[in-house]
Short mmCIF file of C-alpha atoms and ligand atoms in Angstrom, two decimals:
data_model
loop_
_atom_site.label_atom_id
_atom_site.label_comp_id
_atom_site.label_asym_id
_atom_site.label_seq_id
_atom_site.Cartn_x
_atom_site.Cartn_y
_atom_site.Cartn_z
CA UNK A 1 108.98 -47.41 177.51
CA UNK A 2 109.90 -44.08 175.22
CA UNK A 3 109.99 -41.37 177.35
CA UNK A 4 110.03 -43.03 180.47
CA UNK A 5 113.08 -42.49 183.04
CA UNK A 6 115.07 -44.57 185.11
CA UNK A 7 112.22 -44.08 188.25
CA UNK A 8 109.33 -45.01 186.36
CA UNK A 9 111.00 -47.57 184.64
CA UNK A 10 111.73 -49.40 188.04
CA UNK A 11 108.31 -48.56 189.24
CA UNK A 12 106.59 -50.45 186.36
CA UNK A 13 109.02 -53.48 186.60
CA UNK A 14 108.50 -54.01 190.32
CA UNK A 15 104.63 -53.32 189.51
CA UNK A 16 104.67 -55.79 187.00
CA UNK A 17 106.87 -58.43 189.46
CA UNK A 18 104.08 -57.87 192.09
CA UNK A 19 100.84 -58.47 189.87
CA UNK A 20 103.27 -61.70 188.47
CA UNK A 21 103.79 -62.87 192.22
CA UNK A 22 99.94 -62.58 193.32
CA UNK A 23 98.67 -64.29 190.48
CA UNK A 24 101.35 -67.17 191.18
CA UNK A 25 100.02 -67.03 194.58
CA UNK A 26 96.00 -67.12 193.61
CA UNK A 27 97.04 -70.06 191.49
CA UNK A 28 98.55 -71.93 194.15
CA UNK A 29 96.02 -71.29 196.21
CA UNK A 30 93.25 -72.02 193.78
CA UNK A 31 95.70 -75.83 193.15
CA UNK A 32 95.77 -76.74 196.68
CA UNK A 33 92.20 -75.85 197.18
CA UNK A 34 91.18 -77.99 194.55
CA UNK A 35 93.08 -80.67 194.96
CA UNK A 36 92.12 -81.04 198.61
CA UNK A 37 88.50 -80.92 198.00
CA UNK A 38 88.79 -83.42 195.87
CA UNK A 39 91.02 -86.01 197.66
CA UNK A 40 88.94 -85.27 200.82
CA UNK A 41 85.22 -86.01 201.16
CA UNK A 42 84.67 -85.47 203.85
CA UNK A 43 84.63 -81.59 205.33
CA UNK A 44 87.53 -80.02 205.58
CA UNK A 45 88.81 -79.54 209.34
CA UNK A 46 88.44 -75.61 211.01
CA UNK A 47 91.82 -76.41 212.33
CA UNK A 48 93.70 -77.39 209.17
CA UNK A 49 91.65 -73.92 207.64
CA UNK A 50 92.65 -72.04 210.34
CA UNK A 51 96.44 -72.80 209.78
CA UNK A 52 95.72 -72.34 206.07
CA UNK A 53 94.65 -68.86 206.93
CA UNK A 54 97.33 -67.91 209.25
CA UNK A 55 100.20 -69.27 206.61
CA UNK A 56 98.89 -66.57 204.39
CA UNK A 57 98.11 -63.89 206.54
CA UNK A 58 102.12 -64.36 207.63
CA UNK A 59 103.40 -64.52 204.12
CA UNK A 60 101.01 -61.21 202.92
CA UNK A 61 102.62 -59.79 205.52
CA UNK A 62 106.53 -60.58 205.00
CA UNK A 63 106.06 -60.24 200.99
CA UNK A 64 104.51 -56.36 202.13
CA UNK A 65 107.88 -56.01 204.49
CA UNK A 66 110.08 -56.96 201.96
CA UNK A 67 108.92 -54.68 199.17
CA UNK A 68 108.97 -51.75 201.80
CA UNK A 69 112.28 -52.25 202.79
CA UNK A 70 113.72 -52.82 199.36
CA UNK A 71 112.23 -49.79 197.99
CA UNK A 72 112.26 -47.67 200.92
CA UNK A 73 115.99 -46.28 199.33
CA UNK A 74 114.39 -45.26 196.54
CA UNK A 75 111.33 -42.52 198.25
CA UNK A 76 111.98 -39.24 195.80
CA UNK A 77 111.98 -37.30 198.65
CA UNK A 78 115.39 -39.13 200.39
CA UNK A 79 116.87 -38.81 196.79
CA UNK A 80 116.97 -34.82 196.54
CA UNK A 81 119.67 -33.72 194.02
CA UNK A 82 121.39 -31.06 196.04
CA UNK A 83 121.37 -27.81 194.32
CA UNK A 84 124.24 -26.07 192.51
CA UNK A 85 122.18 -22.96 192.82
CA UNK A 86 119.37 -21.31 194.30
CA UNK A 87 116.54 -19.17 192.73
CA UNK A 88 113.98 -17.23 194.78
CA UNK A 89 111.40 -16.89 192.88
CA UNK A 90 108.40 -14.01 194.04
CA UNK A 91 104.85 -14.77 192.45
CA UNK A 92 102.24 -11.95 191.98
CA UNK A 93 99.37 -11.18 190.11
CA UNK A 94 100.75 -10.95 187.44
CA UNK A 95 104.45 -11.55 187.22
CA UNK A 96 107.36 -13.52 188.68
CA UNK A 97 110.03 -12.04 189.86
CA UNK A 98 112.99 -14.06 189.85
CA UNK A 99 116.72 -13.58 191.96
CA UNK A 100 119.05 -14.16 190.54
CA UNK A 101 117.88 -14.20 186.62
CA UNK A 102 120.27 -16.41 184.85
CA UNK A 103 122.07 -19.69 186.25
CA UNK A 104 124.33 -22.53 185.17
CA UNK A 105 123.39 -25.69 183.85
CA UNK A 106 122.50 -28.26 186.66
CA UNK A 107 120.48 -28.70 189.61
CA UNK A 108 118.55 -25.54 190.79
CA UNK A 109 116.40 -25.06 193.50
CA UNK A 110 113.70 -22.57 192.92
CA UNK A 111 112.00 -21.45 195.90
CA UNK A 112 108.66 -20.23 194.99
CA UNK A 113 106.75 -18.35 197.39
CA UNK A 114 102.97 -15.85 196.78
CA UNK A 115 102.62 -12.46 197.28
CA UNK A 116 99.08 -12.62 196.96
CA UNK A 117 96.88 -15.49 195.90
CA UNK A 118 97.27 -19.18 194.51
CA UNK A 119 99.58 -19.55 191.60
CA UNK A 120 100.97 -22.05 189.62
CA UNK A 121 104.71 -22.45 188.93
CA UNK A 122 105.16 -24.10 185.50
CA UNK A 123 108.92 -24.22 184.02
CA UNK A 124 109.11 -24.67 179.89
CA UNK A 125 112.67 -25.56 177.97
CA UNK A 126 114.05 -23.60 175.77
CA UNK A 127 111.95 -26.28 173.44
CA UNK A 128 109.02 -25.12 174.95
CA UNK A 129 108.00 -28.27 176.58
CA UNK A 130 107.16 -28.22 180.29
CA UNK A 131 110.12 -28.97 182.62
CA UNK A 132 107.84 -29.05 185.64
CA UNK A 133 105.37 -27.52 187.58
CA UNK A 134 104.41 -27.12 191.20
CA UNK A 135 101.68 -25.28 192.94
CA UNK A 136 102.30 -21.81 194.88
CA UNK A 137 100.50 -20.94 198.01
CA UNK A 138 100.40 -17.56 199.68
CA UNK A 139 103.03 -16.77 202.28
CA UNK A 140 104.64 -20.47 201.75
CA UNK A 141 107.46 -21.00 200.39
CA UNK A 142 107.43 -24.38 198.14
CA UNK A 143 110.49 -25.44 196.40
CA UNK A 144 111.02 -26.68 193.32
CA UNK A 145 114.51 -29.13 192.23
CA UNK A 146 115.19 -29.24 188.42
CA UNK A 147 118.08 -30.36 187.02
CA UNK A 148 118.61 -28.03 183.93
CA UNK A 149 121.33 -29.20 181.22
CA UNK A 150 120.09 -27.48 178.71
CA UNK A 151 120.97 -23.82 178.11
CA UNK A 152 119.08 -21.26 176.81
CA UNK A 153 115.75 -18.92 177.61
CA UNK A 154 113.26 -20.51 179.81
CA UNK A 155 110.19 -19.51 180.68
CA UNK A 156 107.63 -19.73 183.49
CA UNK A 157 103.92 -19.41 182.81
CA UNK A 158 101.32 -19.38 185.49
CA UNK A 159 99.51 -22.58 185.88
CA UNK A 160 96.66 -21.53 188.30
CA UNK A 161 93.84 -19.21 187.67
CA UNK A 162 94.33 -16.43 189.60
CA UNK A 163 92.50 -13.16 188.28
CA UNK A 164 91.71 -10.85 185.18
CA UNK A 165 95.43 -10.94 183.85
CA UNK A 166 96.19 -14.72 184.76
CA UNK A 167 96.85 -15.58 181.10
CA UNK A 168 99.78 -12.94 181.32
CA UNK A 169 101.33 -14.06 184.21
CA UNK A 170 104.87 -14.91 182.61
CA UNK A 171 108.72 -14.90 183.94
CA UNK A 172 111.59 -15.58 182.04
CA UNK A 173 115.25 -16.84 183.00
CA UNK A 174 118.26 -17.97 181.26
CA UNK A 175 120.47 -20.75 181.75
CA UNK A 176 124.58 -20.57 180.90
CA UNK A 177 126.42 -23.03 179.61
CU1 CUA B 201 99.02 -16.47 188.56
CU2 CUA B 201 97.51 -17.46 187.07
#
């Protein structure tokens, strides 16, 4: 679980809860079944089958309810850290052009928008290991929350292809303490 966070942490558990519960189920299944055909002869009835079928087809149903309402709380996008500051950020071949240039630690929005063609907005730590990355359209604008704790010099490269001088296509900012 190293580098994992709190969100894909719970994502794998519950995963791993819901592969546990269907193969309970199969099992169950697969016991009944079995032990049926072998008490019973004679062929099964289409009614008892039929009641069989519906049982399940209720409980797939109310097990698929259940998860969707208990996880429903935790959709990313109902879970937005609300910014302690704003940065528009302007994306051209071949720059970024970023107001304002320096911010406080914490939650910034950065809303990227394209002067001219596709880019790609892709944030690196002062460590130099990418913070996160988001795609930038043309007359959009798409924003981008980060929570930034650490200070120091960041620096945006361009992800996208997007011309002769795409592999120059940096920005920098820096974050206060
Ligand atoms: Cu902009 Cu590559």
């Amino acid at each position: 679980m190293r580098g994992m966070n709190g969100t894909q942490i719970t994502i794998t558990v519950l995963y791993c809860a819901v592969t546990a519960i269907g193969i309970i189920g199969l099992l169950a299944v697969l016991a009944t079944t079995r032990r049926k055909a072998r008490a019973t002869a004679a062929a099964p009835s289409i009614d008892k089958m039929k009641r069989g079928e519906n049982w399940w087809a209720i409980m797939t149903v109310v097990i698929l309810v259940v998860l969707f309402v208990a996880t429903f709380a935790g959709i990313p996008w109902l879970n937005r850290d609300k910014a302690d500051s704003t940065v528009q950020v302007r994306a051209l071949q071949f720059a970024f052009v970023l107001q304002p240039a320096s911010v406080p630690t914490g939650t910034v929005d950065f809303e990227v928008k394209s002067d001219d063609v596709s880019h790609g907005f892709g944030l690196y730590d002062p460590d130099n290991k990418l913070v996160s990355q988001i795609q930038v359209l043309p007359k959009v604008t798409s924003t981008d929350t980060v929570k930034l704790t650490k200070p120091g010099t960041y620096v945006i490269r361009c992800l996208e292809f997007c011309g002769f001088n795409h592999h120059n296509m940096v920005g920098q900012f820096e974050v206060t303490q």
